[in-house]
């Protein structure tokens, strides 16, 4: 059951919310238990075997946390076992297929993943580490299970810290929600749905065609495909995060933002501070800083720091998937961040007019590796983008105009997004997105929840929600991209 499905929007979400509010009037603990059951039911609908793995993970980690609280003399051993088992399970499902194959640069990757395993594994590892360090709470099993399984963020984040959500869940007055908060929640949910259904899925048609057969593309189609994926990924994952924050708002809960206009940043460091923020935060706190402290004992050289940056981003790339394209993606970002830090160390900086085009162009190129199923396909796409087949812009433009004119009288052709017409639609969306990035007076979508004005939000929510639902009734329903990670 997808967030962008009619059964979720009109059945599961309203039912779980209304009953939660009703039960909470009588007993807060029972209301939280209802949320836990809803979350497990939501997860179990995907695959019952995945639910069994998920429940085993929750029970195991809860028991390890209890041992950490009670066993002072063996805490290090308990933590090592807990983290090792979590990493081992994640490694098996994500990477066993990658390492069991011959070491070729076109290795396809992993086994079929239990849904959301990367996200709930990271949340539980952070809980164990914090408990080991004396920062974890002595929570009952039902509260801990709800923290891990809460359905708005279960599948693709944001990656929550227990201190961010458990105190809110335990606050008995929290379910009481004001009209302003409710309008903000509805707006965020509608905005996320619109980003996903109207923008991301429309671009996805071009992305799927382009990246499936990169050898058949010309220069214009290759660039449009790469730019389409650049924005598809942002609007798809950003849309999911907005919907998750909006749903939490229905329960009067606050979860952290995962994006703050990343494509408007002028260097790679600022990009990663505003893209998938909770993942970056997790790697900084639980991997980078511990490794940096140990590295300093060996050497405090600039080379060591840059090598560590590169290593962390290779790990981040590999976290996204078991394949060489993900490793290259992480390596490129590690090198880019190291170069940025090196320039900053020597007091060098690019002019603002040059900094954004360089950063954005680098992102578009790196996303090609992220999306391609193999390095061979990625390099085919890049060679075409950089003119291996020459320029076919005039031919492309003529074909687009011909197809648009021919389809003007055939609505069914327009709705199917076929041939070069789909590239024309993607081109219009891309141009609109670039105009939004360049315009200093444009709306900051990622901060709109804090804005006041209930009437405006209701009007905007109605338009976005109505448009999205209309497309869903026509059969436009696709999984979120980050379900694959």
Coordinates of C-alpha atoms in Angstrom, one line a residue:
X1 CA 0.0 0.0 0.0
X2 CA 1.7 3.2 -1.2
X3 CA 1.3 6.7 0.2
X4 CA 0.2 7.7 -3.3
X5 CA -2.6 5.2 -3.5
X6 CA -6.3 5.9 -3.2
X7 CA -6.8 3.2 -0.6
X8 CA -4.1 4.7 1.6
X9 CA -5.3 8.3 1.2
X10 CA -9.1 7.6 1.6
X11 CA -9.1 4.5 3.8
X12 CA -6.0 3.6 5.8
X13 CA -4.9 7.1 6.8
X14 CA -8.3 8.6 7.9
X15 CA -9.2 5.4 9.7
X16 CA -5.9 5.1 11.7
X17 CA -6.0 8.9 12.5
X18 CA -9.7 9.1 13.6
X19 CA -9.5 6.0 15.8
X20 CA -6.2 7.2 17.3
X21 CA -7.9 10.5 18.3
X22 CA -11.0 8.7 19.7
X23 CA -9.0 6.1 21.7
X24 CA -6.7 8.7 23.1
X25 CA -9.6 10.5 24.8
X26 CA -10.0 7.4 26.9
X27 CA -6.5 5.9 27.2
X28 CA -3.3 7.3 25.8
X29 CA -1.4 4.0 26.0
X30 CA -4.2 2.2 24.1
X31 CA -4.0 4.9 21.4
X32 CA -0.2 4.3 21.0
X33 CA -0.9 0.5 20.8
X34 CA -3.4 1.2 18.1
X35 CA -0.7 3.2 16.2
X36 CA 1.7 0.3 16.6
X37 CA -0.8 -2.2 15.2
X38 CA -1.6 0.1 12.3
X39 CA 2.1 0.5 11.5
X40 CA 2.7 -3.3 11.6
X41 CA -0.4 -3.9 9.5
X42 CA 0.8 -1.3 7.0
X43 CA 4.2 -2.9 6.8
X44 CA 2.8 -6.5 6.6
X45 CA 0.7 -5.7 3.6
X46 CA 3.9 -5.6 1.5
X47 CA 5.1 -9.0 2.3
X48 CA 4.4 -11.2 5.3
X49 CA 8.0 -12.6 5.3
X50 CA 9.4 -9.0 5.5
X51 CA 7.2 -8.5 8.5
X52 CA 8.7 -11.5 10.2
X53 CA 12.2 -10.2 9.6
X54 CA 11.1 -6.8 10.8
X55 CA 9.7 -8.1 14.1
X56 CA 12.7 -10.2 14.7
X57 CA 14.9 -7.1 14.3
X58 CA 12.8 -5.1 16.7
X59 CA 12.8 -7.8 19.4
X60 CA 16.5 -8.5 19.0
X61 CA 17.5 -4.9 19.3
X62 CA 15.2 -4.2 22.2
X63 CA 16.7 -7.2 24.1
X64 CA 20.2 -5.9 23.4
X65 CA 19.3 -2.5 24.6
X66 CA 18.0 -4.1 27.9
X67 CA 21.3 -5.9 28.3
X68 CA 23.2 -2.7 27.8
X69 CA 21.2 -1.0 30.5
X70 CA 21.7 -3.9 33.0
X71 CA 25.1 -5.4 32.2
X72 CA 27.7 -2.8 33.2
X73 CA 30.6 -5.2 32.8
X74 CA 29.8 -6.6 29.4
X75 CA 28.4 -3.5 27.7
X76 CA 31.1 -3.4 25.0
X77 CA 30.4 -7.0 24.1
X78 CA 26.7 -6.5 24.0
X79 CA 27.1 -3.4 21.8
X80 CA 29.5 -5.3 19.5
X81 CA 27.1 -8.2 19.1
X82 CA 24.1 -5.9 18.5
X83 CA 25.8 -3.7 15.9
X84 CA 27.4 -6.7 14.2
X85 CA 24.1 -8.6 13.9
X86 CA 22.4 -5.5 12.5
X87 CA 25.1 -4.9 10.0
X88 CA 25.3 -8.6 9.1
X89 CA 21.6 -8.8 8.3
X90 CA 21.7 -5.6 6.3
X91 CA 24.9 -6.8 4.5
X92 CA 23.3 -10.2 3.6
X93 CA 20.2 -8.8 2.1
X94 CA 21.8 -5.8 0.3
X95 CA 25.3 -7.1 -0.6
X96 CA 25.4 -10.9 -0.7
X97 CA 24.5 -11.0 -4.3
X98 CA 27.1 -8.4 -5.2
X99 CA 30.0 -10.2 -3.5
X100 CA 28.9 -13.7 -4.5
X101 CA 29.2 -12.9 -8.2
X102 CA 32.4 -12.6 -10.3
X103 CA 34.0 -9.2 -9.7
X104 CA 32.9 -7.4 -12.9
X105 CA 32.1 -3.8 -13.4
X106 CA 28.6 -4.6 -14.5
X107 CA 27.5 -6.6 -11.4
X108 CA 23.8 -6.0 -11.1
X109 CA 23.6 -5.9 -7.3
X110 CA 21.7 -7.4 -4.5
X111 CA 18.9 -9.8 -3.4
X112 CA 15.4 -8.6 -3.1
X113 CA 15.4 -6.3 0.0
X114 CA 13.0 -6.4 2.9
X115 CA 11.2 -3.0 2.6
X116 CA 12.9 -0.2 4.5
X117 CA 15.6 -2.4 6.0
X118 CA 18.3 0.3 5.6
X119 CA 16.3 2.9 7.4
X120 CA 15.0 0.8 10.4
X121 CA 18.4 -0.8 10.8
X122 CA 20.2 2.6 11.1
X123 CA 17.6 3.8 13.6
X124 CA 18.1 0.8 15.8
X125 CA 21.9 1.0 15.6
X126 CA 21.8 4.6 16.8
X127 CA 19.5 3.6 19.7
X128 CA 22.0 0.9 20.8
X129 CA 24.9 3.2 20.6
X130 CA 23.1 5.9 22.5
X131 CA 22.1 3.4 25.2
X132 CA 25.7 2.2 25.5
X133 CA 26.8 5.8 26.0
X134 CA 24.1 6.5 28.6
X135 CA 21.8 8.6 26.4
X136 CA 19.2 5.9 25.6
X137 CA 16.0 5.8 27.5
X138 CA 14.5 2.8 29.4
X139 CA 11.4 2.6 27.2
X140 CA 8.8 -0.2 27.3
X141 CA 8.7 -2.5 24.4
X142 CA 5.5 -1.1 22.9
X143 CA 7.0 2.4 22.8
X144 CA 10.3 1.2 21.3
X145 CA 8.5 -0.9 18.7
X146 CA 6.4 2.2 17.7
X147 CA 9.5 4.3 17.4
X148 CA 11.0 1.9 14.9
X149 CA 7.8 1.1 13.0
X150 CA 5.8 4.3 12.9
X151 CA 4.3 4.1 9.5
X152 CA 4.8 7.6 8.1
X153 CA 8.6 7.3 8.2
X154 CA 9.1 3.6 8.2
X155 CA 9.8 2.9 4.5
X156 CA 12.1 5.7 3.5
X157 CA 12.8 7.9 6.4
X158 CA 13.6 10.5 7.6
X159 CA 15.9 8.5 9.8
X160 CA 14.6 9.5 13.2
X161 CA 16.5 9.8 16.5
X162 CA 14.7 8.4 19.5
X163 CA 14.9 11.7 21.4
X164 CA 13.1 13.4 18.5
X165 CA 10.0 11.2 18.5
X166 CA 9.6 9.1 21.7
X167 CA 9.1 12.1 24.1
X168 CA 6.4 13.4 21.7
X169 CA 4.6 10.0 21.6
X170 CA 4.6 9.8 25.4
X171 CA 3.1 13.3 25.8
X172 CA -0.5 12.7 26.6
X173 CA -1.6 16.2 25.5
X174 CA 0.1 15.9 22.1
X175 CA -2.8 14.5 20.1
X176 CA -4.8 17.7 20.6
X177 CA -4.2 19.6 17.3
X178 CA -5.1 23.2 16.4
X179 CA -6.7 24.3 13.1
X180 CA -3.4 26.0 12.1
X181 CA -1.4 22.9 12.7
X182 CA -3.9 20.8 10.8
X183 CA -4.0 23.1 7.8
X184 CA -0.1 22.9 7.7
X185 CA -0.3 19.1 7.9
X186 CA -2.8 18.9 5.1
X187 CA -0.7 21.4 3.0
X188 CA 2.5 19.4 3.5
X189 CA 0.8 16.1 2.6
X190 CA -0.8 17.6 -0.5
X191 CA 2.4 19.3 -1.5
X192 CA 4.3 16.0 -1.2
X193 CA 1.6 14.1 -3.1
X194 CA 1.7 16.7 -5.9
X195 CA 5.5 16.6 -6.1
X196 CA 5.4 12.8 -6.4
X197 CA 2.4 12.2 -8.7
X198 CA 2.4 15.3 -10.9
X199 CA 6.1 16.2 -11.2
X200 CA 8.3 13.1 -10.3
X201 CA 6.2 10.5 -12.0
X202 CA 5.8 12.6 -15.2
X203 CA 9.6 13.0 -15.4
X204 CA 9.9 9.3 -14.6
X205 CA 8.5 8.3 -17.9
X206 CA 11.4 10.0 -19.7
X207 CA 13.9 8.7 -17.2
X208 CA 12.8 5.1 -17.6
X209 CA 13.0 5.3 -21.4
X210 CA 16.3 7.2 -21.5
X211 CA 18.3 5.2 -19.0
X212 CA 16.9 1.9 -20.3
X213 CA 18.4 2.5 -23.8
X214 CA 21.2 5.1 -23.5
X215 CA 22.8 3.9 -26.7
X216 CA 19.7 5.1 -28.7
X217 CA 19.7 8.7 -27.4
X218 CA 20.9 11.8 -29.1
X219 CA 22.6 14.7 -27.4
X220 CA 19.3 16.5 -26.5
X221 CA 17.5 13.4 -25.3
X222 CA 20.5 12.4 -23.1
X223 CA 20.7 15.8 -21.4
X224 CA 16.9 15.9 -20.9
X225 CA 17.0 12.3 -19.4
X226 CA 19.8 13.2 -17.0
X227 CA 18.2 16.5 -15.9
X228 CA 14.8 14.7 -15.7
X229 CA 16.3 12.2 -13.2
X230 CA 18.0 15.0 -11.3
X231 CA 14.6 16.6 -10.6
X232 CA 12.7 13.3 -10.4
X233 CA 14.8 12.1 -7.6
X234 CA 14.4 15.4 -5.6
X235 CA 10.6 15.6 -6.2
X236 CA 10.1 11.9 -5.6
X237 CA 12.1 11.6 -2.3
X238 CA 11.3 15.2 -1.3
X239 CA 7.6 14.4 -1.9
X240 CA 7.8 11.3 0.3
X241 CA 9.4 13.3 3.1
X242 CA 6.8 16.0 2.8
X243 CA 4.0 13.4 3.0
X244 CA 5.7 11.8 6.0
X245 CA 6.0 15.2 7.8
X246 CA 2.4 16.0 6.9
X247 CA 1.1 12.7 8.2
X248 CA 3.0 13.2 11.5
X249 CA 1.4 16.6 11.6
X250 CA -2.0 14.9 11.7
X251 CA -0.9 13.3 15.0
X252 CA 0.6 16.7 16.1
X253 CA 4.1 15.2 15.9
X254 CA 7.2 17.0 14.5
X255 CA 9.9 15.1 12.6
X256 CA 13.0 16.7 11.0
X257 CA 13.1 18.1 7.5
X258 CA 15.1 16.0 5.1
X259 CA 15.6 18.6 2.4
X260 CA 16.2 22.4 2.3
X261 CA 16.4 23.4 -1.4
X262 CA 19.5 21.4 -2.2
X263 CA 19.8 22.3 -5.8
X264 CA 20.2 26.0 -5.0
X265 CA 23.4 25.4 -3.1
X266 CA 26.8 26.7 -4.5
X267 CA 29.1 24.0 -3.2
X268 CA 29.0 20.3 -2.5
X269 CA 29.3 20.7 1.2
X270 CA 26.2 22.9 1.4
X271 CA 24.4 20.4 -0.9
X272 CA 24.9 17.5 1.6
X273 CA 23.8 19.7 4.5
X274 CA 20.5 20.1 2.7
X275 CA 20.0 16.8 0.9
X276 CA 18.8 13.7 2.8
X277 CA 19.8 15.6 6.0
X278 CA 19.0 12.8 8.4
X279 CA 21.2 10.3 6.6
X280 CA 24.1 12.8 6.5
X281 CA 23.5 13.5 10.2
X282 CA 23.6 9.8 11.0
X283 CA 26.8 9.1 9.1
X284 CA 28.5 12.2 10.8
X285 CA 27.5 11.2 14.3
X286 CA 27.9 7.4 14.2
X287 CA 30.6 6.9 11.6
X288 CA 32.6 10.0 10.6
X289 CA 33.2 11.5 14.1
X290 CA 34.2 8.2 15.7
X291 CA 36.6 7.4 12.8
X292 CA 37.9 11.0 12.8
X293 CA 38.9 10.7 16.5
X294 CA 40.8 7.5 15.9
X295 CA 42.4 8.9 12.7
X296 CA 43.7 11.9 14.6
X297 CA 45.6 9.5 16.9
X298 CA 47.4 8.2 13.8
X299 CA 47.9 11.4 11.9
X300 CA 46.5 15.0 11.9
X301 CA 47.5 15.6 8.3
X302 CA 45.3 17.1 5.7
X303 CA 45.7 13.9 3.6
X304 CA 44.2 11.8 6.4
X305 CA 41.2 14.1 6.6
X306 CA 40.6 14.1 2.9
X307 CA 41.0 10.3 2.7
X308 CA 38.4 9.9 5.5
X309 CA 36.0 12.2 3.7
X310 CA 36.3 10.1 0.5
X311 CA 35.9 6.8 2.4
X312 CA 32.7 8.0 4.2
X313 CA 31.1 9.0 0.9
X314 CA 32.1 5.7 -0.7
X315 CA 30.3 4.0 2.2
X316 CA 27.3 6.3 1.7
X317 CA 27.2 5.4 -2.0
X318 CA 27.5 1.7 -1.2
X319 CA 24.7 2.1 1.4
X320 CA 22.4 3.1 -1.4
X321 CA 22.9 -0.1 -3.3
X322 CA 25.2 -3.0 -4.1
X323 CA 26.6 -2.0 -7.4
X324 CA 29.7 -0.3 -8.9
X325 CA 27.7 2.7 -10.1
X326 CA 26.8 3.5 -6.5
X327 CA 30.4 3.1 -5.4
X328 CA 31.6 5.5 -8.2
X329 CA 28.8 7.9 -7.2
X330 CA 30.1 7.9 -3.6
X331 CA 33.7 8.2 -4.7
X332 CA 32.9 11.2 -6.9
X333 CA 31.2 13.0 -4.1
X334 CA 34.0 12.2 -1.7
X335 CA 36.6 13.6 -4.1
X336 CA 34.4 16.7 -4.7
X337 CA 34.0 17.3 -1.0
X338 CA 37.7 16.9 -0.4
X339 CA 38.5 19.4 -3.2
X340 CA 36.1 21.8 -1.6
X341 CA 37.7 21.5 1.8
X342 CA 41.1 21.8 0.2
X343 CA 40.2 25.0 -1.6
X344 CA 38.6 26.4 1.6
X345 CA 41.7 25.5 3.6
X346 CA 43.9 27.6 1.3
X347 CA 41.4 30.5 1.2
X348 CA 40.3 29.9 -2.4
X349 CA 36.7 30.1 -3.6
X350 CA 34.9 30.2 -6.9
X351 CA 32.9 33.4 -7.9
X352 CA 29.2 33.0 -7.1
X353 CA 28.3 33.1 -10.8
X354 CA 30.5 30.2 -11.4
X355 CA 30.0 28.2 -8.2
X356 CA 26.4 27.3 -8.8
X357 CA 26.7 26.0 -12.4
X358 CA 29.8 24.0 -11.4
X359 CA 28.0 22.4 -8.4
X360 CA 24.8 21.7 -10.3
X361 CA 26.6 20.3 -13.3
X362 CA 28.6 18.0 -11.1
X363 CA 25.3 16.8 -9.5
X364 CA 23.7 16.0 -12.8
X365 CA 26.7 14.0 -13.9
X366 CA 27.0 12.1 -10.6
X367 CA 23.3 11.2 -10.7
X368 CA 23.9 9.5 -14.0
X369 CA 25.9 6.9 -12.1
X370 CA 23.3 6.7 -9.4
X371 CA 20.5 5.9 -11.9
X372 CA 22.4 3.7 -14.3
X373 CA 22.2 -0.1 -13.9
X374 CA 25.9 -0.5 -14.8
X375 CA 29.0 1.5 -15.3
X376 CA 28.9 0.6 -19.0
X377 CA 25.4 2.2 -19.3
X378 CA 26.5 5.2 -17.3
X379 CA 29.5 5.9 -19.6
X380 CA 27.3 5.4 -22.6
X381 CA 25.0 8.1 -21.3
X382 CA 27.8 10.5 -20.4
X383 CA 29.6 10.0 -23.8
X384 CA 26.4 11.0 -25.5
X385 CA 25.8 13.9 -23.2
X386 CA 29.3 15.2 -24.1
X387 CA 28.8 15.0 -27.8
X388 CA 30.1 11.6 -28.9
X389 CA 27.2 11.4 -31.4
X390 CA 27.4 15.1 -32.3
X391 CA 24.6 17.6 -31.9
X392 CA 21.1 16.8 -33.1
X393 CA 19.4 19.8 -31.5
X394 CA 17.8 21.0 -34.7
X395 CA 16.5 17.6 -35.6
X396 CA 15.2 17.0 -32.1
X397 CA 13.4 20.4 -32.0
X398 CA 11.7 19.7 -35.4
X399 CA 10.6 16.3 -34.3
X400 CA 9.2 17.6 -31.0
X401 CA 7.2 20.3 -32.8
X402 CA 5.9 17.8 -35.3
X403 CA 4.8 15.4 -32.6
X404 CA 3.2 18.1 -30.5
X405 CA 1.2 19.4 -33.5
X406 CA 0.1 15.9 -34.4
X407 CA -1.0 15.0 -30.9
X408 CA -2.9 18.3 -30.3
X409 CA -6.1 16.7 -31.6
X410 CA -5.5 13.4 -29.9
X411 CA -5.9 13.7 -26.1
X412 CA -5.2 10.0 -25.5
X413 CA -1.7 10.4 -27.1
X414 CA -1.0 13.3 -24.8
X415 CA -2.0 11.3 -21.7
X416 CA 0.2 8.4 -22.7
X417 CA 3.4 10.6 -22.8
X418 CA 4.8 8.8 -25.8
X419 CA 7.7 9.4 -28.2
X420 CA 9.4 12.8 -28.2
X421 CA 6.3 14.4 -26.8
X422 CA 7.3 13.0 -23.4
X423 CA 10.7 14.7 -23.8
X424 CA 8.9 18.0 -24.6
X425 CA 6.8 17.8 -21.4
X426 CA 9.9 16.9 -19.4
X427 CA 11.8 19.8 -21.0
X428 CA 9.0 22.2 -19.9
X429 CA 9.2 20.9 -16.3
X430 CA 13.0 21.1 -16.2
X431 CA 12.9 24.7 -17.5
X432 CA 10.3 25.5 -14.8
X433 CA 12.5 23.9 -12.1
X434 CA 15.6 25.8 -13.3
X435 CA 13.6 29.1 -13.3
X436 CA 12.5 28.3 -9.7
X437 CA 16.2 27.7 -8.7
X438 CA 17.4 30.9 -10.3
X439 CA 14.6 33.2 -9.0
X440 CA 15.6 34.8 -5.8
X441 CA 12.0 35.7 -5.0
X442 CA 10.6 32.2 -5.6
X443 CA 8.7 30.4 -2.9
X444 CA 10.9 28.3 -0.5
X445 CA 8.8 25.2 -0.6
X446 CA 10.8 23.4 2.0
X447 CA 10.0 26.0 4.6
X448 CA 6.3 26.5 3.9
X449 CA 5.1 24.6 6.9
X450 CA 6.3 27.4 9.2
X451 CA 4.3 30.0 7.2
X452 CA 1.0 31.2 8.6
X453 CA -2.2 31.8 6.7
X454 CA -4.7 29.0 6.9
X455 CA -6.9 30.2 4.0
X456 CA -4.0 30.3 1.5
X457 CA -2.9 26.8 2.6
X458 CA -6.4 25.4 2.2
X459 CA -6.7 26.8 -1.3
X460 CA -3.3 25.5 -2.4
X461 CA -3.9 22.2 -0.7
X462 CA -7.2 21.7 -2.6
X463 CA -5.6 22.5 -5.9
X464 CA -2.6 20.2 -5.4
X465 CA -4.6 17.4 -3.8
X466 CA -7.3 17.5 -6.4
X467 CA -4.9 17.4 -9.4
X468 CA -2.9 14.5 -7.8
X469 CA -6.0 12.5 -7.0
X470 CA -7.4 13.0 -10.6
X471 CA -4.2 11.6 -12.0
X472 CA -4.3 8.7 -9.6
X473 CA -7.8 7.8 -10.7
X474 CA -6.4 7.6 -14.3
X475 CA -3.9 4.9 -13.1
X476 CA -0.8 7.0 -12.6
X477 CA 0.7 5.2 -9.6
X478 CA 4.4 4.4 -9.2
X479 CA 6.5 3.3 -6.2
X480 CA 8.8 5.8 -4.5
X481 CA 12.4 5.6 -5.8
X482 CA 13.9 5.2 -2.3
X483 CA 11.9 2.1 -1.7
X484 CA 14.8 0.4 -3.5
X485 CA 17.3 1.5 -0.9

